[in-house]
PDB file of C-alpha atoms and ligand atoms in Angstrom:
ATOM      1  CA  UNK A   1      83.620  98.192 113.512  1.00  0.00           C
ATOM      2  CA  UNK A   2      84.119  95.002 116.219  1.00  0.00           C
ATOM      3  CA  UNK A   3      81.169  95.094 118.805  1.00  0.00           C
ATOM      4  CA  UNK A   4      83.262  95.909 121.340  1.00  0.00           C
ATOM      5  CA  UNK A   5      84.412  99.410 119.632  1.00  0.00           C
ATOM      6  CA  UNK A   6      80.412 100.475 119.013  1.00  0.00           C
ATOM      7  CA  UNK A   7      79.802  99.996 122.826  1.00  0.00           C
ATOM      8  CA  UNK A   8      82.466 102.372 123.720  1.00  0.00           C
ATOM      9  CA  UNK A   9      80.986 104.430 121.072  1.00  0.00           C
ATOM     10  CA  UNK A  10      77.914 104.287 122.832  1.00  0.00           C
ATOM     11  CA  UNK A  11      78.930 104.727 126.154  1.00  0.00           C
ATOM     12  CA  UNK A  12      80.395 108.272 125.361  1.00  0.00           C
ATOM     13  CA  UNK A  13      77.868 109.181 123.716  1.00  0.00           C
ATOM     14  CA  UNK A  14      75.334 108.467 126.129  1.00  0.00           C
ATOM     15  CA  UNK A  15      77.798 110.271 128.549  1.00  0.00           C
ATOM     16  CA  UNK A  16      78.148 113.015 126.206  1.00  0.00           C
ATOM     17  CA  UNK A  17      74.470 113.692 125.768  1.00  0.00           C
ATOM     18  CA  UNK A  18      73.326 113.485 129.374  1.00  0.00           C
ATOM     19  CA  UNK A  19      76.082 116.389 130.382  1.00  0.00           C
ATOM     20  CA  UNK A  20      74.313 118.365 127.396  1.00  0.00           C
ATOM     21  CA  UNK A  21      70.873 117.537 128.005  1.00  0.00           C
ATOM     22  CA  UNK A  22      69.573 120.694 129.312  1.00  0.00           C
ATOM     23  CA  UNK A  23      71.474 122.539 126.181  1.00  0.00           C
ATOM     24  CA  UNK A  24      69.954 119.936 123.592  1.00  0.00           C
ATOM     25  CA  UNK A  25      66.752 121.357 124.528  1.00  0.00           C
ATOM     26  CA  UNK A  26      64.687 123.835 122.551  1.00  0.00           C
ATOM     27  CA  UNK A  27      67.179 123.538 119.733  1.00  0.00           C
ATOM     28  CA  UNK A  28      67.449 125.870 116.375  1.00  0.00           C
ATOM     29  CA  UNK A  29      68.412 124.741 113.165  1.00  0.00           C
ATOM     30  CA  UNK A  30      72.114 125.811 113.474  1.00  0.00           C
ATOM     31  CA  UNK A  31      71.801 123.030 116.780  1.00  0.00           C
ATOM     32  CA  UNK A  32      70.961 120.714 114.882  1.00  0.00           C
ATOM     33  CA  UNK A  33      73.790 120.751 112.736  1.00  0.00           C
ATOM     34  CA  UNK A  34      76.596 121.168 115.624  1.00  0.00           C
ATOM     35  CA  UNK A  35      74.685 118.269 117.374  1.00  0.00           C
ATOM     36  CA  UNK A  36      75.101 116.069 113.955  1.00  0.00           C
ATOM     37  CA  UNK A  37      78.456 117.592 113.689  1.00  0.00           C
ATOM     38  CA  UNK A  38      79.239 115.969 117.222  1.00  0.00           C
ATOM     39  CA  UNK A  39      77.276 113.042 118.063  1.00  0.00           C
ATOM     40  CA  UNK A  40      75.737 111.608 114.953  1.00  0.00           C
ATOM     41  CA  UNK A  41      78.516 111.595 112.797  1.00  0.00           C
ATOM     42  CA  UNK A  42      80.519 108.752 114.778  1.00  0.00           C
ATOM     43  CA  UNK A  43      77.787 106.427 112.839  1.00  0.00           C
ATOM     44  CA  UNK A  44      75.969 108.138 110.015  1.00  0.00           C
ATOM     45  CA  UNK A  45      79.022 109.899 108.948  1.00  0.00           C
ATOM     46  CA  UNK A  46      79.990 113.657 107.838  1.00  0.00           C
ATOM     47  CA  UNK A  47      76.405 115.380 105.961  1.00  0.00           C
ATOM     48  CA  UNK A  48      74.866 112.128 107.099  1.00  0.00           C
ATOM     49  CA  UNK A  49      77.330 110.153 104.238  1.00  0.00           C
ATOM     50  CA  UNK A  50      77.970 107.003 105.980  1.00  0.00           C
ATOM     51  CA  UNK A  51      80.023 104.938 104.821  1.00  0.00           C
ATOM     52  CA  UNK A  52      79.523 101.801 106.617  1.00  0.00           C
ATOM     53  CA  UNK A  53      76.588  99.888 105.343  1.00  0.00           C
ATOM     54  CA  UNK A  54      75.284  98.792 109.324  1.00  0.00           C
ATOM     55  CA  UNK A  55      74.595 102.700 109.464  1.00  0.00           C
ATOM     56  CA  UNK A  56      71.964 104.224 107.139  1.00  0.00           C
ATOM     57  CA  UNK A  57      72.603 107.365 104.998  1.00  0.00           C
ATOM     58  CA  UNK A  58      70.789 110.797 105.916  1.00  0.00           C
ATOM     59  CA  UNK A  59      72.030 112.571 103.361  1.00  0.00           C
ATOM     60  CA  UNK A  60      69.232 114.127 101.517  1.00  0.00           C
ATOM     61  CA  UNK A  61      66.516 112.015 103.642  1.00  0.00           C
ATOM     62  CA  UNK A  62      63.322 114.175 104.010  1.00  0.00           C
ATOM     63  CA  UNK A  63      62.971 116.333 107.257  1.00  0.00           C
ATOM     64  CA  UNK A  64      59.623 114.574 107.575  1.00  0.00           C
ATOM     65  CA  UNK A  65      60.678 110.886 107.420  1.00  0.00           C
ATOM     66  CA  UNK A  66      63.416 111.306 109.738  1.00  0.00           C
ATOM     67  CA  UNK A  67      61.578 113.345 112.469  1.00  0.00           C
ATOM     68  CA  UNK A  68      58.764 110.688 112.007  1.00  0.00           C
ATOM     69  CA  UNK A  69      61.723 107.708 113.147  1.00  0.00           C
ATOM     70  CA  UNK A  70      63.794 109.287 115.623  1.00  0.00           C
ATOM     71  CA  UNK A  71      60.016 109.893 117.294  1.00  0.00           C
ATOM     72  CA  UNK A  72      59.158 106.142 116.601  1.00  0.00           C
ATOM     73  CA  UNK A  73      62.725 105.625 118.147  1.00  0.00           C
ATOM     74  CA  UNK A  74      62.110 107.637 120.903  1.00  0.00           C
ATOM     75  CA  UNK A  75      58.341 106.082 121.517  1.00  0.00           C
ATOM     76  CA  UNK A  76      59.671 102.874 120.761  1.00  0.00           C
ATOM     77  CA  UNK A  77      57.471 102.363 118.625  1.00  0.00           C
ATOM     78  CA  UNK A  78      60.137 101.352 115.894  1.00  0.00           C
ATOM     79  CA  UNK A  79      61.914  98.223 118.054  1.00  0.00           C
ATOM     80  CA  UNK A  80      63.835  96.129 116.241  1.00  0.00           C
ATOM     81  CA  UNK A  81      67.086  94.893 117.669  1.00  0.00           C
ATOM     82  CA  UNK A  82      69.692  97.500 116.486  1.00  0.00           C
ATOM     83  CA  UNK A  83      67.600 100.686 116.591  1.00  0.00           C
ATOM     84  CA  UNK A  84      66.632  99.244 120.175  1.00  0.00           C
ATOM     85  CA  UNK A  85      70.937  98.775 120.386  1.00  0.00           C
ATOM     86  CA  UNK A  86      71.705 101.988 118.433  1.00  0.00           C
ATOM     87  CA  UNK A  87      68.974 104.880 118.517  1.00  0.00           C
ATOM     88  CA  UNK A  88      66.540 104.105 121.197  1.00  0.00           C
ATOM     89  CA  UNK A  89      69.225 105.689 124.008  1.00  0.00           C
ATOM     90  CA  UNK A  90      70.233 108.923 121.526  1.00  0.00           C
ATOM     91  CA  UNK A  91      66.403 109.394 120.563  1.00  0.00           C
ATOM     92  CA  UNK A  92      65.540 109.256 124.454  1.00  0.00           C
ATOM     93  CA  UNK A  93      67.562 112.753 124.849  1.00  0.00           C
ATOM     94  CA  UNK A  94      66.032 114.790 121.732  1.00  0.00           C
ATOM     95  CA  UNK A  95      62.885 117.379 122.556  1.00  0.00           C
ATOM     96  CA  UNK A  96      60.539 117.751 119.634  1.00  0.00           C
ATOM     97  CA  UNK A  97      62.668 120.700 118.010  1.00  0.00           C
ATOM     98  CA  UNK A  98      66.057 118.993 118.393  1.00  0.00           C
ATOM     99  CA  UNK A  99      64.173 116.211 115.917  1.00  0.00           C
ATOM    100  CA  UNK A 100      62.723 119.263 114.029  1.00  0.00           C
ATOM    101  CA  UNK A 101      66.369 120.981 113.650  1.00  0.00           C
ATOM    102  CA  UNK A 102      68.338 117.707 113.081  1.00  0.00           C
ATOM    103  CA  UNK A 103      65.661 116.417 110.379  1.00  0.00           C
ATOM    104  CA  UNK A 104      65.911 119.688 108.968  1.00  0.00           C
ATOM    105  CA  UNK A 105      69.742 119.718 109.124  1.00  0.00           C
ATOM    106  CA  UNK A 106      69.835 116.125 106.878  1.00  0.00           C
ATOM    107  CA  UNK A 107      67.154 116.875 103.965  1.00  0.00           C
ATOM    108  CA  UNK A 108      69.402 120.299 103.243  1.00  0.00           C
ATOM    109  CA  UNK A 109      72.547 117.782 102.548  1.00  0.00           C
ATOM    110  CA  UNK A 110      73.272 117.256  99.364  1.00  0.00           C
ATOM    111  CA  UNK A 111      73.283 113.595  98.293  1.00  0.00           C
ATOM    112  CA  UNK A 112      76.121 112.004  97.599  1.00  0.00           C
ATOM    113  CA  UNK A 113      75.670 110.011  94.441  1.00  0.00           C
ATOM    114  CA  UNK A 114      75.420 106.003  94.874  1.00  0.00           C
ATOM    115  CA  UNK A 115      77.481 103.487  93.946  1.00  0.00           C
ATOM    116  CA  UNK A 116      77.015 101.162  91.295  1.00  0.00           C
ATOM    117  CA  UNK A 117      76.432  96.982  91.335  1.00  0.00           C
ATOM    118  CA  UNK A 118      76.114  94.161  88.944  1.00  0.00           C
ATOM    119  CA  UNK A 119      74.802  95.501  85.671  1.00  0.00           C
ATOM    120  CA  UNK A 120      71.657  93.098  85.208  1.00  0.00           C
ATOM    121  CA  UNK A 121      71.118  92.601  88.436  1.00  0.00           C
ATOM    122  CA  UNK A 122      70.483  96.380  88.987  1.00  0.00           C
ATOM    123  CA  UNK A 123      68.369  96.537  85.192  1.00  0.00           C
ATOM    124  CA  UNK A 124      66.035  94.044  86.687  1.00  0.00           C
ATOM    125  CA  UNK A 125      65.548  96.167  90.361  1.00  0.00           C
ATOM    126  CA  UNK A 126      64.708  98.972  87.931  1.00  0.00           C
ATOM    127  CA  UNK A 127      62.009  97.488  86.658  1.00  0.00           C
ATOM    128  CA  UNK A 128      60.826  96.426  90.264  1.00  0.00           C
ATOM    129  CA  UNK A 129      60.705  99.919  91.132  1.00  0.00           C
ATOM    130  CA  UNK A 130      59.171 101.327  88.279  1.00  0.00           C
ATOM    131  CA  UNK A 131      56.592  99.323  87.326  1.00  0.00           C
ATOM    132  CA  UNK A 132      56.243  96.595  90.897  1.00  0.00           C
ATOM    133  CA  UNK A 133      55.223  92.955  90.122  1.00  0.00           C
ATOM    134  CA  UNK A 134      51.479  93.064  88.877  1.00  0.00           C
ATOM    135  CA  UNK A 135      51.574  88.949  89.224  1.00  0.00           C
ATOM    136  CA  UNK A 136      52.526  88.908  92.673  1.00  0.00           C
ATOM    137  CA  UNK A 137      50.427  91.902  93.361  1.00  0.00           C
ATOM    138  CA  UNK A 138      53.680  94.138  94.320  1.00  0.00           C
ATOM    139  CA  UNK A 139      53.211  97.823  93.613  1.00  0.00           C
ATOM    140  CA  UNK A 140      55.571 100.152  91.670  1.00  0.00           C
ATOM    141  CA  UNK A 141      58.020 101.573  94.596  1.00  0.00           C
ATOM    142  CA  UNK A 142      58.224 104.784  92.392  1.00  0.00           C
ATOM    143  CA  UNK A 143      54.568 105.520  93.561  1.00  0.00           C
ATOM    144  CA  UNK A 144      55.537 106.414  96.913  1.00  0.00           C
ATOM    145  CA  UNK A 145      59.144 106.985  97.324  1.00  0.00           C
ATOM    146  CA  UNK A 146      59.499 108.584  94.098  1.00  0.00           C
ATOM    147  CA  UNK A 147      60.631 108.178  89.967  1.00  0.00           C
ATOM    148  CA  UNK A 148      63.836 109.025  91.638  1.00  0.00           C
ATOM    149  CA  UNK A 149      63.691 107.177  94.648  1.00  0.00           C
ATOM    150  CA  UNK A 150      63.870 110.405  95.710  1.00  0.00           C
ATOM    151  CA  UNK A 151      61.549 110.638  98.443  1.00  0.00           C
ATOM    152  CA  UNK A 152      58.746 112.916  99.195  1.00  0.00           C
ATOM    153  CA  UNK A 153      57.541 113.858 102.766  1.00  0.00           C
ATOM    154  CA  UNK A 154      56.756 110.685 104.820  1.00  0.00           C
ATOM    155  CA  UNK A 155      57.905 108.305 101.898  1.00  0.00           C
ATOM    156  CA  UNK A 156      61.639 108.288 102.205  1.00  0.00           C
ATOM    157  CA  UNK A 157      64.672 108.559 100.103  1.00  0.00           C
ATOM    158  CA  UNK A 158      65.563 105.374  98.774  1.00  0.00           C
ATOM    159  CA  UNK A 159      68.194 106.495  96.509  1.00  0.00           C
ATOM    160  CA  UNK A 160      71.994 106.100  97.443  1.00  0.00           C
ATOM    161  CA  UNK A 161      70.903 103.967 100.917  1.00  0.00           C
ATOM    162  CA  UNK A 162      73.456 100.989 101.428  1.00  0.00           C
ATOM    163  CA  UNK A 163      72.265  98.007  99.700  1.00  0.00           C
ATOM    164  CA  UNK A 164      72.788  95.767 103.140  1.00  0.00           C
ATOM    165  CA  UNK A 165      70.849  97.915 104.946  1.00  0.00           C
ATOM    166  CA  UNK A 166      67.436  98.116 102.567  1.00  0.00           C
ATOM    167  CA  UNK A 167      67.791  94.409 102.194  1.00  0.00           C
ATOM    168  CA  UNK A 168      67.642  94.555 106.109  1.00  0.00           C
ATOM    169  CA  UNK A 169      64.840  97.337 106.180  1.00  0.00           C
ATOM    170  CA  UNK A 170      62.722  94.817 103.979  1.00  0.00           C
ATOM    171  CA  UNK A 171      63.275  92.002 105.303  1.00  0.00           C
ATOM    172  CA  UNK A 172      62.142  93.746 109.170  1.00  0.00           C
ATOM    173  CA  UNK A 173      59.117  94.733 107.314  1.00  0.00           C
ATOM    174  CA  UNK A 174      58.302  91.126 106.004  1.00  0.00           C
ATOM    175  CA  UNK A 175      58.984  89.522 109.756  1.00  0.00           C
ATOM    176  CA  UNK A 176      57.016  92.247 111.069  1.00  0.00           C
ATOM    177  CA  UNK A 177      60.007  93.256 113.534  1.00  0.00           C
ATOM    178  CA  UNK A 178      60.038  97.137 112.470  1.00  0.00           C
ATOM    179  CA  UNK A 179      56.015  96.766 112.727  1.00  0.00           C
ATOM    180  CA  UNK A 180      55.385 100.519 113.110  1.00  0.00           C
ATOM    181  CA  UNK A 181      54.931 101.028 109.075  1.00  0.00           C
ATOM    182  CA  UNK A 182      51.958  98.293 107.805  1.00  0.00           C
ATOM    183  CA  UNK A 183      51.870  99.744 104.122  1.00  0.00           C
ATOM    184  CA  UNK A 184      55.478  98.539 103.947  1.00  0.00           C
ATOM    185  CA  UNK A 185      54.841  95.017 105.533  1.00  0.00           C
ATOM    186  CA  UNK A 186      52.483  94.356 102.945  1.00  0.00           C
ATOM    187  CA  UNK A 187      54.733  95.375 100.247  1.00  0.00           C
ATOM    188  CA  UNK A 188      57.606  93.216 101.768  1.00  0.00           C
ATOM    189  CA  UNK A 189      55.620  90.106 101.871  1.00  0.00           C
ATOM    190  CA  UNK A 190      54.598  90.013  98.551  1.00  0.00           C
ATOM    191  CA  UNK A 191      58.622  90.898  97.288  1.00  0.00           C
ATOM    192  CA  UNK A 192      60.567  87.603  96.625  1.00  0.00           C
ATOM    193  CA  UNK A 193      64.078  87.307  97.625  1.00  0.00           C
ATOM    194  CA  UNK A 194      65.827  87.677  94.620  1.00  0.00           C
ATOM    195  CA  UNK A 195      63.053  90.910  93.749  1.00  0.00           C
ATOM    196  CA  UNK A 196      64.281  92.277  97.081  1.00  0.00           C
ATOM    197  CA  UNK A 197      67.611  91.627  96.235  1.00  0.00           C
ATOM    198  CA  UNK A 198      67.580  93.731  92.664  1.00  0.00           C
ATOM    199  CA  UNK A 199      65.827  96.271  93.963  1.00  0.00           C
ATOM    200  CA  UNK A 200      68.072  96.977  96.651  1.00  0.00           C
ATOM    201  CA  UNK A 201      71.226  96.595  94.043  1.00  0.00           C
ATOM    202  CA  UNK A 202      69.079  99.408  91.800  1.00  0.00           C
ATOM    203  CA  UNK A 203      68.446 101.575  94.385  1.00  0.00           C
ATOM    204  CA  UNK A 204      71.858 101.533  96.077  1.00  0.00           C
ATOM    205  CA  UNK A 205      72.918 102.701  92.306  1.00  0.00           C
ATOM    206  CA  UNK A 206      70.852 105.514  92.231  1.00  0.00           C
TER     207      UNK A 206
HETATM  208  C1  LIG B   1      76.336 104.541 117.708  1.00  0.00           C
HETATM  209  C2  LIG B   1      75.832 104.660 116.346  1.00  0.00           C
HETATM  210  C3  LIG B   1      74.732 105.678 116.051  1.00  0.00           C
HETATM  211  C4  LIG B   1      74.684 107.006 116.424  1.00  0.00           C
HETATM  212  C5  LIG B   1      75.694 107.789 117.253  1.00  0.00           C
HETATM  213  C6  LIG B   1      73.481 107.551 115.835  1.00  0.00           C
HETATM  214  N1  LIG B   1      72.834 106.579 115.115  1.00  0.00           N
HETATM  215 FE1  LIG B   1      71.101 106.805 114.082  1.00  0.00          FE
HETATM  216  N2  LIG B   1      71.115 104.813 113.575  1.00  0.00           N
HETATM  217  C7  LIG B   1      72.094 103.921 113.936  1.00  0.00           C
HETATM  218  C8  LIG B   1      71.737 102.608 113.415  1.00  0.00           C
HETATM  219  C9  LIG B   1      72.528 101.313 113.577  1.00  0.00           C
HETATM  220  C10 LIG B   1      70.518 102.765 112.722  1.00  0.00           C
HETATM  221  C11 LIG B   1      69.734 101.684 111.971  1.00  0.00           C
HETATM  222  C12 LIG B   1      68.807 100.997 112.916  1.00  0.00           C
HETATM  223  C13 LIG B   1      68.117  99.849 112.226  1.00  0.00           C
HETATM  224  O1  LIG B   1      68.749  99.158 111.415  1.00  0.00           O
HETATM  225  O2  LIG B   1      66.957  99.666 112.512  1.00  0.00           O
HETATM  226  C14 LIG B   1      70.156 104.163 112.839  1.00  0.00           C
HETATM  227  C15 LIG B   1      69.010 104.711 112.294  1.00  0.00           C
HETATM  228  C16 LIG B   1      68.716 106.063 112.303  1.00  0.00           C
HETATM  229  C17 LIG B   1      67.609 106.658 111.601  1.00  0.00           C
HETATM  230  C18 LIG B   1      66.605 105.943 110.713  1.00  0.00           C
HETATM  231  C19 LIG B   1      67.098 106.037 109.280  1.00  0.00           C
HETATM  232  C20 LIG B   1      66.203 105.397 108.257  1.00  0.00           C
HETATM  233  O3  LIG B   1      66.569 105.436 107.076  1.00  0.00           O
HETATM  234  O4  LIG B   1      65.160 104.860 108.621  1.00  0.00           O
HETATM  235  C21 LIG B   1      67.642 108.003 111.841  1.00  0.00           C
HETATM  236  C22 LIG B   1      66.694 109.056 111.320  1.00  0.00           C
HETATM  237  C23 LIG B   1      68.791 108.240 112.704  1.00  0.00           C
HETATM  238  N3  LIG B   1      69.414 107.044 112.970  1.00  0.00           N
HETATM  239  C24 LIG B   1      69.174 109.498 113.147  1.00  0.00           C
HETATM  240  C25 LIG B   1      70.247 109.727 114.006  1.00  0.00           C
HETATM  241  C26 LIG B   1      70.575 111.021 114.538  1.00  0.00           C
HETATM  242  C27 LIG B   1      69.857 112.315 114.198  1.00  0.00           C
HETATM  243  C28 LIG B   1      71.649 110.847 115.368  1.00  0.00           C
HETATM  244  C29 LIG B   1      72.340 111.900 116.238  1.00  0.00           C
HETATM  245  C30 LIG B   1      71.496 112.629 117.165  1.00  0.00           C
HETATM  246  C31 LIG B   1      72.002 109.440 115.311  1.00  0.00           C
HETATM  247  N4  LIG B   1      71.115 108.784 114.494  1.00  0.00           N
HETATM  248  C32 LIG B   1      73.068 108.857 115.986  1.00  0.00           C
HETATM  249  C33 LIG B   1      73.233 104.203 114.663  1.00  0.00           C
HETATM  250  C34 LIG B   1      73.557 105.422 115.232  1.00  0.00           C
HETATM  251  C1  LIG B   2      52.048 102.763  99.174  1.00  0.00           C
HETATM  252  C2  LIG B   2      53.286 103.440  99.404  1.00  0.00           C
HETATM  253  C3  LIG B   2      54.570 102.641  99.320  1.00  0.00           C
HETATM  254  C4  LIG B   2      54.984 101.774  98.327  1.00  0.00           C
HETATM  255  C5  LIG B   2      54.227 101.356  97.076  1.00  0.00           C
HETATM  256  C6  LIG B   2      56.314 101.346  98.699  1.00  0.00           C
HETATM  257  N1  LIG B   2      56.704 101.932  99.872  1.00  0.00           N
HETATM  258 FE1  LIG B   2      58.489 101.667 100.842  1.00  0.00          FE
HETATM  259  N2  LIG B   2      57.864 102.875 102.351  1.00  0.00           N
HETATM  260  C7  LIG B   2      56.642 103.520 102.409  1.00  0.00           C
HETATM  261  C8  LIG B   2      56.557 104.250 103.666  1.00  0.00           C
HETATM  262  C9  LIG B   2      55.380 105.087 104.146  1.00  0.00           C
HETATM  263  C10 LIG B   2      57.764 104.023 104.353  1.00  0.00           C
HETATM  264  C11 LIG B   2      58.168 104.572 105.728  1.00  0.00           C
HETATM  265  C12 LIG B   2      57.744 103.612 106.800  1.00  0.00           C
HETATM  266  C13 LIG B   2      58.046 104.168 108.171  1.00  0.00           C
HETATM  267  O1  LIG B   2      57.645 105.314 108.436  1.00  0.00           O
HETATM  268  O2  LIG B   2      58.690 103.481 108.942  1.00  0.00           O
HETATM  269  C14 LIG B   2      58.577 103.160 103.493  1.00  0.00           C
HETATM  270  C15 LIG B   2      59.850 102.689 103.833  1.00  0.00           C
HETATM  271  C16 LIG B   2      60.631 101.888 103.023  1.00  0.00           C
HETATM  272  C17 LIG B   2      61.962 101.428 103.359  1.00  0.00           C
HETATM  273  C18 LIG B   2      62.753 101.758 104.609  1.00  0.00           C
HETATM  274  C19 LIG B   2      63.673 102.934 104.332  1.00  0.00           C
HETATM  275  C20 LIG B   2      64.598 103.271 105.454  1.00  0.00           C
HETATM  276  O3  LIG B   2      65.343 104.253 105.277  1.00  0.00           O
HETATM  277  O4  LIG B   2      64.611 102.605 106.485  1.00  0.00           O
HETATM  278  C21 LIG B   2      62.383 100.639 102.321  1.00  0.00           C
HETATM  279  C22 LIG B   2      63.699  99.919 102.206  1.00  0.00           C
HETATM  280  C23 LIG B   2      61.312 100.622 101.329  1.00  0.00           C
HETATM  281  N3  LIG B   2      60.270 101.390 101.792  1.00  0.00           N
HETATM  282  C24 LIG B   2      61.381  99.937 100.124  1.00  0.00           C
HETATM  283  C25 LIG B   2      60.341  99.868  99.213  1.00  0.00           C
HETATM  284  C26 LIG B   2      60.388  99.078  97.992  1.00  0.00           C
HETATM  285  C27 LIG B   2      61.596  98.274  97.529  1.00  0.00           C
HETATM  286  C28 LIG B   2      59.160  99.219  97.378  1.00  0.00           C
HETATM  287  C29 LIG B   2      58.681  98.567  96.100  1.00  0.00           C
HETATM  288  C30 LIG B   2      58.811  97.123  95.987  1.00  0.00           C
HETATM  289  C31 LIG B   2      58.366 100.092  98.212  1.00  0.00           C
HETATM  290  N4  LIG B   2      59.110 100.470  99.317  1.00  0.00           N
HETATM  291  C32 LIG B   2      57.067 100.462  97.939  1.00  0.00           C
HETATM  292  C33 LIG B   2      55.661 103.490 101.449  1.00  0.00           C
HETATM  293  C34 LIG B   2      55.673 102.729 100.298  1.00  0.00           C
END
């Protein structure tokens, strides 16, 4: 997608959402799903099944976890530069049980299965995510997010997400840039590039 194409994306949408504003509010669950249906489908794709890797996949996310960031992008308290480009605008326009309905809407997708990468490098993320890096003090992933990557309430799904964009994730986390989330900036610093790297191949497998 050129630059130029995701502004006029934006634009529309922004257009789109300020004509609906007043029937965004006090959404229900079926809302939630026409408004994903409409507007967040020209990035994260149909069921939340993007295909581009610059867009995240909500398919299968936790309600939880994705209530908790379209808040943070709404608060701006998550700020890095393309959920400032992308999400801060959208998230500006959603009440409390819009975010509710469309959180709601994503965890009852089913998750597409992920797509698989270079044999060894994706053995060695394994073993990142199962059992962490006791030299370098990194913990087992699985603790939090999951055996399955899975996910569980605030600890999102891992498993599936684009590799480019959990390589990104981290690498916001080590820089501090996505600074809302300090248990994750700790974890990032103490992953090496290459650990980052077969992790990410592993868990875009999943
Ligand atoms: C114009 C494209 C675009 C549209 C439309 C859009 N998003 Fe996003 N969204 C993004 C991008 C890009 C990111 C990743 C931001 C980043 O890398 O920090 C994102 C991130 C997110 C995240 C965080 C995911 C994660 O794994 O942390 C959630 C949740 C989200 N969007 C929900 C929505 C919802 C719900 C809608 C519809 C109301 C929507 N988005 C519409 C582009 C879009
Ligand atoms: C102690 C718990 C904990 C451990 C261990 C942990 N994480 Fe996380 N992780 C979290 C939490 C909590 C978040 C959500 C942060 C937020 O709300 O923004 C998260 C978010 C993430 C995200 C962003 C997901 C998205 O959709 O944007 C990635 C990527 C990630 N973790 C990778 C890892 C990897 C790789 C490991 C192992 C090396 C790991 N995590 C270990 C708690 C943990």
């Amino acid at each position: 997608m050129t630059k130029f194409f995701v502004a006029r994306v934006l634009r529309n949408i922004l257009l789109a959402l300020s004509a609906a504003a007043l029937t965004i509010l006090s959404a229900t669950a079926a809302d939630g799903a026409k408004l994903a249906a409409q507007l967040c489908v020209a990035c994260h794709g149909v069921h939340g099944h993007s295909e581009s890797p610059m867009f995240p996949r909500l398919d299968g996310q936790t309600s939880e976890y994705i209530q908790a960031q379209l808040k943070g992008f709404r608060e701006h308290a998550r700020g890095e530069t393309d959920a400032r480009a992308y999400m801060w605008g959208i998230a500006s326009q959603l009440d409390d049980d819009t975010v509710r309905a469309l959180g709601d809407y994503y965890a009852s997708q089913t998750a597409a299965p992920g797509r698989t990468g270079d044999a060894g490098l994706v053995a060695r993320g394994r073993v990142v995510f199962e059992q962490g890096v006791p030299d370098n003090g990194v913990p087992a992933c699985a603790t939090c997010h999951g055996a399955q990557a899975q996910g569980n309430g605030a600890f999102p799904r891992l498993a599936g997400q684009h590799e480019p964009y959990l390589l990104r994730q981290i690498e916001l986390f080590r820089s501090g840039a996505r600074g809302n989330a300090p248990v994750m900036s700790a974890v990032a610093h103490q992953l090496n590039a290459e650990q980052a790297q077969a992790v990410a191949a592993y868990l875009q497998s999943r």
